[in-house]
mmCIF file of C-alpha atoms in Angstrom:
data_model
loop_
_atom_site.group_PDB
_atom_site.id
_atom_site.type_symbol
_atom_site.label_atom_id
_atom_site.label_comp_id
_atom_site.label_asym_id
_atom_site.label_seq_id
_atom_site.Cartn_x
_atom_site.Cartn_y
_atom_site.Cartn_z
ATOM 1 C CA MET A 1 -42.589 45.581 27.106
ATOM 2 C CA THR A 2 -44.710 42.485 26.744
ATOM 3 C CA THR A 3 -43.935 42.308 23.023
ATOM 4 C CA PHE A 4 -40.198 42.563 23.738
ATOM 5 C CA ALA A 5 -40.381 39.711 26.262
ATOM 6 C CA VAL A 6 -42.302 37.494 23.848
ATOM 7 C CA GLY A 7 -39.768 38.199 21.096
ATOM 8 C CA LEU A 8 -36.895 37.430 23.427
ATOM 9 C CA VAL A 9 -38.443 34.130 24.427
ATOM 10 C CA LEU A 10 -39.151 33.180 20.809
ATOM 11 C CA GLY A 11 -35.617 34.108 19.815
ATOM 12 C CA LEU A 12 -34.218 32.058 22.663
ATOM 13 C CA ILE A 13 -36.371 29.117 21.678
ATOM 14 C CA ALA A 14 -35.248 29.421 18.040
ATOM 15 C CA TYR A 15 -31.602 29.633 19.109
ATOM 16 C CA ILE A 16 -31.960 26.552 21.304
ATOM 17 C CA PHE A 17 -33.720 24.690 18.510
ATOM 18 C CA PHE A 18 -31.147 25.430 15.822
ATOM 19 C CA ARG A 19 -27.987 25.570 17.920
ATOM 20 C CA VAL A 20 -28.702 22.835 20.448
ATOM 21 C CA ILE A 21 -31.413 20.416 19.383
ATOM 22 C CA LEU A 22 -30.530 20.167 15.687
ATOM 23 C CA THR A 23 -26.815 19.802 16.441
ATOM 24 C CA ALA A 24 -27.411 17.270 19.226
ATOM 25 C CA PHE A 25 -27.857 14.417 16.774
ATOM 26 C CA TYR A 26 -25.018 12.984 14.756
ATOM 27 C CA ILE A 27 -24.221 9.885 12.737
ATOM 28 C CA ILE A 28 -20.977 8.014 12.213
ATOM 29 C CA PRO A 29 -20.204 6.770 8.644
ATOM 30 C CA PRO A 30 -18.896 3.201 8.213
ATOM 31 C CA ASP A 31 -15.305 4.318 7.678
ATOM 32 C CA GLN A 32 -15.199 6.623 10.699
ATOM 33 C CA ARG A 33 -15.043 6.365 14.466
ATOM 34 C CA ALA A 34 -15.759 9.058 17.040
ATOM 35 C CA VAL A 35 -14.675 10.074 20.515
ATOM 36 C CA ILE A 36 -16.920 12.245 22.697
ATOM 37 C CA THR A 37 -15.449 14.945 24.914
ATOM 38 C CA THR A 38 -17.340 16.564 27.751
ATOM 39 C CA PHE A 39 -16.053 20.044 28.511
ATOM 40 C CA GLY A 40 -12.886 19.061 26.644
ATOM 41 C CA ARG A 41 -12.296 15.771 28.500
ATOM 42 C CA ALA A 42 -12.521 12.532 26.562
ATOM 43 C CA ASP A 43 -14.861 9.821 27.787
ATOM 44 C CA ARG A 44 -12.461 7.284 29.257
ATOM 45 C CA LEU A 45 -13.021 3.597 29.823
ATOM 46 C CA SER A 46 -10.978 3.766 32.987
ATOM 47 C CA GLU A 47 -10.182 6.563 35.399
ATOM 48 C CA GLU A 48 -6.594 5.410 35.668
ATOM 49 C CA PHE A 49 -4.948 7.871 33.348
ATOM 50 C CA ILE A 50 -1.532 6.284 33.721
ATOM 51 C CA GLU A 51 -2.628 2.898 32.453
ATOM 52 C CA PRO A 52 -0.337 2.248 29.465
ATOM 53 C CA LEU A 53 -1.229 0.410 26.293
ATOM 54 C CA ASN A 54 0.381 -3.004 26.336
ATOM 55 C CA ASP A 55 2.087 -2.589 22.990
ATOM 56 C CA PRO A 56 4.878 -5.156 22.492
ATOM 57 C CA ASN A 57 6.494 -2.898 19.883
ATOM 58 C CA LEU A 58 7.288 -0.236 22.490
ATOM 59 C CA SER A 59 10.332 -0.407 24.709
ATOM 60 C CA GLU A 60 9.992 -0.102 28.462
ATOM 61 C CA ASP A 61 11.138 3.525 28.301
ATOM 62 C CA GLU A 62 8.626 4.312 25.549
ATOM 63 C CA LYS A 63 5.808 2.670 27.530
ATOM 64 C CA LYS A 64 6.532 5.118 30.349
ATOM 65 C CA ARG A 65 6.633 8.101 27.979
ATOM 66 C CA TYR A 66 3.616 7.255 25.840
ATOM 67 C CA THR A 67 0.972 6.511 28.463
ATOM 68 C CA TYR A 68 -2.422 7.319 26.972
ATOM 69 C CA PRO A 69 -5.821 6.499 28.470
ATOM 70 C CA LYS A 70 -8.237 4.167 26.781
ATOM 71 C CA VAL A 71 -11.191 6.174 25.550
ATOM 72 C CA ARG A 72 -14.698 5.117 24.632
ATOM 73 C CA VAL A 73 -15.025 4.833 20.847
ATOM 74 C CA VAL A 74 -18.349 5.389 19.104
ATOM 75 C CA GLY A 75 -18.747 3.007 16.189
ATOM 76 C CA PRO A 76 -20.580 3.501 12.881
ATOM 77 C CA GLY A 77 -24.296 4.098 13.070
ATOM 78 C CA GLY A 78 -26.687 6.659 14.424
ATOM 79 C CA PRO A 79 -28.286 8.976 14.827
ATOM 80 C CA TYR A 80 -26.664 9.436 18.216
ATOM 81 C CA PHE A 81 -27.480 12.144 20.721
ATOM 82 C CA LYS A 82 -25.053 14.359 22.571
ATOM 83 C CA MET A 83 -25.469 17.074 25.112
ATOM 84 C CA PRO A 84 -24.757 20.670 24.108
ATOM 85 C CA TRP A 85 -21.578 20.771 26.177
ATOM 86 C CA GLN A 86 -20.231 17.687 24.481
ATOM 87 C CA LYS A 87 -18.176 17.620 21.278
ATOM 88 C CA VAL A 88 -17.846 14.827 18.732
ATOM 89 C CA HIS A 89 -14.391 14.125 17.299
ATOM 90 C CA LYS A 90 -14.771 12.046 14.140
ATOM 91 C CA VAL A 91 -11.806 10.212 12.681
ATOM 92 C CA SER A 92 -11.542 8.255 9.435
ATOM 93 C CA VAL A 93 -10.047 4.780 9.981
ATOM 94 C CA ALA A 94 -9.828 3.952 6.266
ATOM 95 C CA THR A 95 -6.435 3.086 4.821
ATOM 96 C CA ARG A 96 -4.866 6.048 3.053
ATOM 97 C CA SER A 97 -1.638 6.774 1.233
ATOM 98 C CA VAL A 98 0.512 9.880 1.263
ATOM 99 C CA ASP A 99 3.634 10.879 -0.654
ATOM 100 C CA LEU A 100 6.916 11.026 1.184
ATOM 101 C CA VAL A 101 7.354 14.623 0.055
ATOM 102 C CA TRP A 102 4.162 15.699 1.811
ATOM 103 C CA ASP A 103 4.936 18.464 4.285
ATOM 104 C CA PRO A 104 2.392 21.178 5.181
ATOM 105 C CA THR A 105 5.181 23.622 6.089
ATOM 106 C CA LYS A 106 6.985 23.600 2.726
ATOM 107 C CA LYS A 107 6.785 22.441 -0.869
ATOM 108 C CA GLN A 108 9.357 19.929 -2.033
ATOM 109 C CA GLU A 109 9.778 17.559 -4.968
ATOM 110 C CA THR A 110 11.878 14.921 -3.234
ATOM 111 C CA ILE A 111 13.290 13.908 0.133
ATOM 112 C CA GLU A 112 17.024 14.468 0.353
ATOM 113 C CA ALA A 113 19.195 11.973 2.184
ATOM 114 C CA VAL A 114 22.948 11.494 2.545
ATOM 115 C CA THR A 115 24.449 8.068 1.912
ATOM 116 C CA LYS A 116 27.420 6.535 3.672
ATOM 117 C CA ASP A 117 29.535 7.681 0.684
ATOM 118 C CA ASN A 118 28.597 11.269 1.551
ATOM 119 C CA LEU A 119 26.434 11.558 -1.560
ATOM 120 C CA THR A 120 23.207 13.502 -1.458
ATOM 121 C CA THR A 121 20.410 11.579 -3.132
ATOM 122 C CA GLY A 122 16.696 12.121 -3.637
ATOM 123 C CA VAL A 123 14.138 9.622 -2.349
ATOM 124 C CA ASN A 124 10.537 9.341 -3.517
ATOM 125 C CA GLY A 125 7.735 7.022 -2.601
ATOM 126 C CA GLN A 126 4.601 6.653 -0.568
ATOM 127 C CA ILE A 127 3.480 5.282 2.744
ATOM 128 C CA ARG A 128 0.133 3.649 3.386
ATOM 129 C CA TYR A 129 -1.351 4.201 6.826
ATOM 130 C CA ARG A 130 -4.536 4.163 8.835
ATOM 131 C CA VAL A 131 -5.581 5.561 12.180
ATOM 132 C CA SER A 132 -5.359 3.051 15.024
ATOM 133 C CA GLU A 133 -8.821 2.483 16.470
ATOM 134 C CA ASN A 134 -7.286 1.122 19.664
ATOM 135 C CA ASN A 135 -5.353 4.308 20.395
ATOM 136 C CA LEU A 136 -7.515 7.198 19.261
ATOM 137 C CA TYR A 137 -6.504 9.308 22.257
ATOM 138 C CA ALA A 138 -2.921 9.544 20.972
ATOM 139 C CA TYR A 139 -4.121 10.494 17.487
ATOM 140 C CA LEU A 140 -6.691 13.075 18.606
ATOM 141 C CA PHE A 141 -5.060 14.575 21.664
ATOM 142 C CA GLY A 142 -1.443 13.337 21.764
ATOM 143 C CA VAL A 143 0.062 15.730 19.214
ATOM 144 C CA ALA A 144 -1.328 18.693 17.295
ATOM 145 C CA SER A 145 -0.717 17.208 13.824
ATOM 146 C CA PRO A 146 -0.238 13.434 14.072
ATOM 147 C CA LEU A 147 0.212 12.827 10.329
ATOM 148 C CA GLU A 148 2.879 15.522 10.109
ATOM 149 C CA HIS A 149 4.517 13.987 13.161
ATOM 150 C CA ILE A 150 4.490 10.467 11.735
ATOM 151 C CA MET A 151 5.900 11.706 8.426
ATOM 152 C CA GLY A 152 8.730 13.449 10.243
ATOM 153 C CA TYR A 153 9.450 10.285 12.222
ATOM 154 C CA PHE A 154 9.378 8.148 9.068
ATOM 155 C CA VAL A 155 11.707 10.469 7.132
ATOM 156 C CA SER A 156 14.131 10.606 10.074
ATOM 157 C CA VAL A 157 14.319 6.805 10.284
ATOM 158 C CA LEU A 158 14.686 6.602 6.502
ATOM 159 C CA ARG A 159 17.577 9.081 6.435
ATOM 160 C CA GLU A 160 19.331 7.249 9.270
ATOM 161 C CA ARG A 161 18.947 3.951 7.444
ATOM 162 C CA ILE A 162 20.227 5.349 4.129
ATOM 163 C CA ALA A 163 23.238 6.886 5.883
ATOM 164 C CA THR A 164 24.268 3.512 7.326
ATOM 165 C CA PHE A 165 22.989 1.110 4.685
ATOM 166 C CA SER A 166 25.278 -1.692 3.499
ATOM 167 C CA ASP A 167 24.372 -4.388 1.030
ATOM 168 C CA PRO A 168 24.084 -7.616 3.069
ATOM 169 C CA LYS A 169 25.023 -9.636 -0.021
ATOM 170 C CA GLY A 170 28.184 -7.598 -0.425
ATOM 171 C CA ALA A 171 29.009 -8.115 3.258
ATOM 172 C CA ASN A 172 28.764 -11.858 2.773
ATOM 173 C CA PHE A 173 31.065 -11.640 -0.218
ATOM 174 C CA LEU A 174 33.622 -9.668 1.720
ATOM 175 C CA ALA A 175 33.602 -12.281 4.501
ATOM 176 C CA LYS A 176 36.147 -15.081 4.290
ATOM 177 C CA PRO A 177 34.477 -18.050 2.573
ATOM 178 C CA SER A 178 34.461 -21.381 4.321
ATOM 179 C CA ALA A 179 35.956 -24.548 2.898
ATOM 180 C CA ASP A 180 32.504 -25.948 2.099
ATOM 181 C CA ASP A 181 31.319 -22.774 0.364
ATOM 182 C CA ASP A 182 31.188 -23.359 -3.366
ATOM 183 C CA ASP A 183 30.024 -19.800 -4.196
ATOM 184 C CA THR A 184 33.375 -18.081 -4.009
ATOM 185 C CA PRO A 185 33.331 -14.322 -4.635
ATOM 186 C CA THR A 186 34.344 -12.996 -7.988
ATOM 187 C CA SER A 187 35.903 -9.720 -8.952
ATOM 188 C CA VAL A 188 32.574 -8.575 -10.374
ATOM 189 C CA ASP A 189 30.780 -9.245 -7.096
ATOM 190 C CA LEU A 190 33.407 -7.369 -5.121
ATOM 191 C CA SER A 191 33.090 -4.379 -7.425
ATOM 192 C CA GLU A 192 29.701 -3.733 -5.779
ATOM 193 C CA GLY A 193 29.653 -1.427 -2.803
ATOM 194 C CA VAL A 194 28.553 1.933 -4.197
ATOM 195 C CA SER A 195 25.904 2.965 -1.702
ATOM 196 C CA ILE A 196 23.325 4.243 -4.211
ATOM 197 C CA ASN A 197 23.647 1.071 -6.273
ATOM 198 C CA ASP A 198 23.221 -1.004 -3.115
ATOM 199 C CA LEU A 199 20.138 0.982 -2.138
ATOM 200 C CA ARG A 200 18.584 0.640 -5.586
ATOM 201 C CA LYS A 201 19.136 -3.100 -5.581
ATOM 202 C CA ASN A 202 17.694 -3.532 -2.093
ATOM 203 C CA LEU A 203 14.551 -1.400 -2.182
ATOM 204 C CA PRO A 204 12.353 -4.299 -0.907
ATOM 205 C CA LEU A 205 14.782 -4.793 1.974
ATOM 206 C CA LEU A 206 14.696 -1.064 2.728
ATOM 207 C CA ASN A 207 10.886 -1.058 2.685
ATOM 208 C CA SER A 208 10.770 -4.044 5.021
ATOM 209 C CA TYR A 209 13.165 -2.304 7.406
ATOM 210 C CA MET A 210 11.015 0.831 7.444
ATOM 211 C CA GLU A 211 7.878 -1.182 8.161
ATOM 212 C CA GLU A 212 9.692 -2.953 10.998
ATOM 213 C CA GLN A 213 10.930 0.297 12.527
ATOM 214 C CA CYS A 214 7.501 1.978 12.308
ATOM 215 C CA ARG A 215 5.567 -0.725 14.139
ATOM 216 C CA CYS A 216 5.792 1.425 17.261
ATOM 217 C CA THR A 217 3.834 4.302 15.682
ATOM 218 C CA PRO A 218 0.374 3.081 16.829
ATOM 219 C CA GLY A 219 1.511 3.270 20.441
ATOM 220 C CA ARG A 220 3.258 6.603 19.926
ATOM 221 C CA TYR A 221 0.960 8.559 17.617
ATOM 222 C CA GLY A 222 -2.107 6.377 17.053
ATOM 223 C CA VAL A 223 -1.214 5.777 13.407
ATOM 224 C CA GLU A 224 -0.586 2.304 11.961
ATOM 225 C CA LEU A 225 1.869 2.109 9.075
ATOM 226 C CA ASP A 226 0.430 -0.398 6.614
ATOM 227 C CA ALA A 227 3.252 -0.373 4.046
ATOM 228 C CA ALA A 228 6.274 1.621 2.976
ATOM 229 C CA LEU A 229 6.642 1.992 -0.793
ATOM 230 C CA ILE A 230 9.957 3.657 -1.602
ATOM 231 C CA THR A 231 9.939 3.653 -5.380
ATOM 232 C CA SER A 232 12.995 5.611 -6.499
ATOM 233 C CA ILE A 233 16.382 6.787 -5.282
ATOM 234 C CA ASP A 234 17.703 9.419 -7.659
ATOM 235 C CA PRO A 235 21.177 10.890 -7.168
ATOM 236 C CA PRO A 236 22.239 14.265 -8.615
ATOM 237 C CA PRO A 237 22.868 14.275 -12.412
ATOM 238 C CA GLU A 238 26.665 14.351 -12.117
ATOM 239 C CA VAL A 239 26.642 11.422 -9.672
ATOM 240 C CA ASP A 240 24.182 9.571 -11.866
ATOM 241 C CA ARG A 241 26.516 9.926 -14.846
ATOM 242 C CA ALA A 242 29.425 8.612 -12.780
ATOM 243 C CA LEU A 243 27.331 5.668 -11.615
ATOM 244 C CA SER A 244 26.324 4.960 -15.203
ATOM 245 C CA ALA A 245 30.012 4.849 -16.149
ATOM 246 C CA ILE A 246 30.729 2.508 -13.230
ATOM 247 C CA ASN A 247 27.848 0.259 -14.207
ATOM 248 C CA SER A 248 28.969 0.214 -17.850
ATOM 249 C CA THR A 249 32.489 -0.755 -16.810
ATOM 250 C CA ARG A 250 31.168 -3.397 -14.476
ATOM 251 C CA ASN A 251 28.956 -4.858 -17.190
ATOM 252 C CA GLN A 252 31.909 -4.893 -19.602
ATOM 253 C CA VAL A 253 34.044 -6.678 -17.009
ATOM 254 C CA ALA A 254 31.245 -9.159 -16.418
ATOM 255 C CA ALA A 255 30.893 -9.791 -20.160
ATOM 256 C CA ASP A 256 34.658 -10.273 -20.590
ATOM 257 C CA LEU A 257 34.762 -12.599 -17.610
ATOM 258 C CA SER A 258 31.874 -14.647 -18.976
ATOM 259 C CA THR A 259 33.582 -14.906 -22.366
ATOM 260 C CA ALA A 260 36.834 -16.015 -20.746
ATOM 261 C CA GLN A 261 35.007 -18.607 -18.648
ATOM 262 C CA ALA A 262 33.199 -19.919 -21.738
ATOM 263 C CA ASP A 263 36.477 -20.218 -23.665
ATOM 264 C CA ALA A 264 38.145 -21.997 -20.751
ATOM 265 C CA GLU A 265 35.245 -24.427 -20.424
ATOM 266 C CA GLN A 266 35.386 -25.104 -24.183
ATOM 267 C CA GLN A 267 39.127 -25.816 -24.026
ATOM 268 C CA ILE A 268 38.637 -28.141 -21.076
ATOM 269 C CA THR A 269 35.868 -29.994 -22.897
ATOM 270 C CA MET A 270 37.980 -30.367 -26.040
ATOM 271 C CA SER A 271 40.939 -31.641 -23.978
ATOM 272 C CA LYS A 272 38.749 -34.235 -22.266
ATOM 273 C CA ARG A 273 37.473 -35.430 -25.621
ATOM 274 C CA ALA A 274 41.034 -35.701 -27.000
ATOM 275 C CA VAL A 275 42.071 -37.765 -23.988
ATOM 276 C CA ASP A 276 39.052 -40.045 -24.467
ATOM 277 C CA ILE A 277 39.876 -40.543 -28.164
ATOM 278 C CA ALA A 278 43.524 -41.362 -27.401
ATOM 279 C CA SER A 279 42.472 -43.770 -24.667
ATOM 280 C CA ASN A 280 40.054 -45.539 -27.018
ATOM 281 C CA ASN A 281 42.708 -45.834 -29.736
ATOM 282 C CA ALA A 282 45.197 -47.307 -27.255
ATOM 283 C CA GLN A 283 42.622 -49.809 -26.040
ATOM 284 C CA ALA A 284 41.863 -50.752 -29.659
ATOM 285 C CA GLU A 285 45.540 -51.448 -30.313
ATOM 286 C CA VAL A 286 46.065 -53.350 -27.073
ATOM 287 C CA ALA A 287 42.957 -55.533 -27.389
ATOM 288 C CA PRO A 288 44.292 -57.805 -30.284
ATOM 289 C CA LEU A 289 47.612 -58.242 -28.487
ATOM 290 C CA ARG A 290 45.834 -59.288 -25.304
ATOM 291 C CA GLU A 291 43.664 -61.701 -27.254
ATOM 292 C CA LEU A 292 46.788 -63.174 -28.936
ATOM 293 C CA ALA A 293 48.486 -63.537 -25.552
ATOM 294 C CA ARG A 294 45.477 -65.388 -24.133
ATOM 295 C CA THR A 295 45.402 -67.650 -27.201
ATOM 296 C CA LEU A 296 49.109 -68.498 -26.945
ATOM 297 C CA THR A 297 48.792 -69.147 -23.227
ATOM 298 C CA GLN A 298 45.864 -71.457 -23.793
ATOM 299 C CA ILE A 299 47.703 -73.304 -26.608
ATOM 300 C CA LYS A 300 50.806 -73.727 -24.441
ATOM 301 C CA GLN A 301 48.733 -75.028 -21.538
ATOM 302 C CA GLU A 302 46.960 -77.570 -23.730
ATOM 303 C CA GLY A 303 49.675 -78.574 -26.222
ATOM 304 C CA GLY A 304 52.953 -77.381 -24.777
ATOM 305 C CA SER A 305 55.818 -75.447 -26.448
ATOM 306 C CA ALA A 306 55.631 -77.541 -29.603
ATOM 307 C CA ALA A 307 52.027 -76.539 -30.191
ATOM 308 C CA VAL A 308 52.985 -72.915 -29.691
ATOM 309 C CA ARG A 309 55.795 -73.136 -32.247
ATOM 310 C CA ALA A 310 53.458 -74.886 -34.721
ATOM 311 C CA TYR A 311 50.835 -72.163 -34.203
ATOM 312 C CA ILE A 312 53.419 -69.449 -34.746
ATOM 313 C CA ARG A 313 54.694 -71.194 -37.869
ATOM 314 C CA ASP A 314 51.167 -71.327 -39.275
ATOM 315 C CA LEU A 315 50.732 -67.627 -38.544
ATOM 316 C CA LYS A 316 53.968 -66.835 -40.422
ATOM 317 C CA VAL A 317 52.748 -68.449 -43.635
ATOM 318 C CA PRO A 318 50.356 -65.664 -44.744
ATOM 319 C CA LEU A 319 52.881 -63.090 -43.629
ATOM 320 C CA LEU A 320 55.697 -64.683 -45.611
ATOM 321 C CA SER A 321 53.491 -64.820 -48.674
ATOM 322 C CA ARG A 322 53.087 -61.029 -48.528
ATOM 323 C CA ALA A 323 56.671 -60.272 -47.514
ATOM 324 C CA VAL A 324 59.108 -58.863 -50.073
ATOM 325 C CA SER A 325 62.223 -59.930 -48.134
ATOM 326 C CA VAL A 326 62.819 -62.047 -45.057
ATOM 327 C CA VAL A 327 65.620 -61.460 -42.550
ATOM 328 C CA GLN A 328 66.420 -64.534 -40.525
ATOM 329 C CA THR A 329 68.095 -63.927 -37.169
ATOM 330 C CA ARG A 330 70.886 -65.928 -35.679
ATOM 331 C CA GLU A 331 68.843 -67.234 -32.758
ATOM 332 C CA GLU A 332 66.292 -68.792 -35.050
ATOM 333 C CA GLN A 333 69.129 -70.751 -36.757
#
């Protein structure tokens, strides 16, 4: 009996040593943070559970829905000590990236979305995110799988945006230009408007929109979206071939239009040069006559009509010497 009691005590001591004392110490790596729960309850900074996070990216309705307490966060370092009834929840706060197609419930190669033209297209890319240190309660205890939740939210916003996306440049072209607007729309510009083409041309704008719409995720799910990197929008093969034909036609129209504009500009330049040459020739012919008129006027002012007639007679001498025949009018007689 005594031996059994001693063995029981030694076994209990060994169990306490390995299961309690050795597991009571823990360390936190530099890229991780931790939250301690005592009997399943997180260590809060305030007892007011309804105190909301003052997140300016949340609407007033969302602030009422997503009210999470502020919990005490254990920073990097250690070793720390915890009681046996406490549990350490470690979370990595390093920036990570995940493919858009990531979904733990199914395997997929692309994200399908429907455009405003009712075309089904595939979207691929990545998002870069990190866990919000200021809202660890939402990440750890708000939802069961926060990353899966944030991916579902992101894909939903992306599909809604693709379904309603319009090229802002095309909208400006379709608007009536003002009198001071020199950039009048052309037929080539107005040929734009195919939704997939618009999306492909405006991928940076689409990424910026997604980042703007996901700024509320730290307050909702405790995950900060660092960047959205949508890299490709691939329609089905038959639609892609049709788009290629449209693009080829558009490029041909653009080339023909450029050639026509170049020819027109060349014709205008040649016409301006012809006008300049004719104007110079006319001025060259008029200049001696003007000089002769000034000379005759000056001679008449200084010597009178007799001096003018003598000057004209002197001018006729070299002409008469080269003339073959002379016709004398009646007035000169």
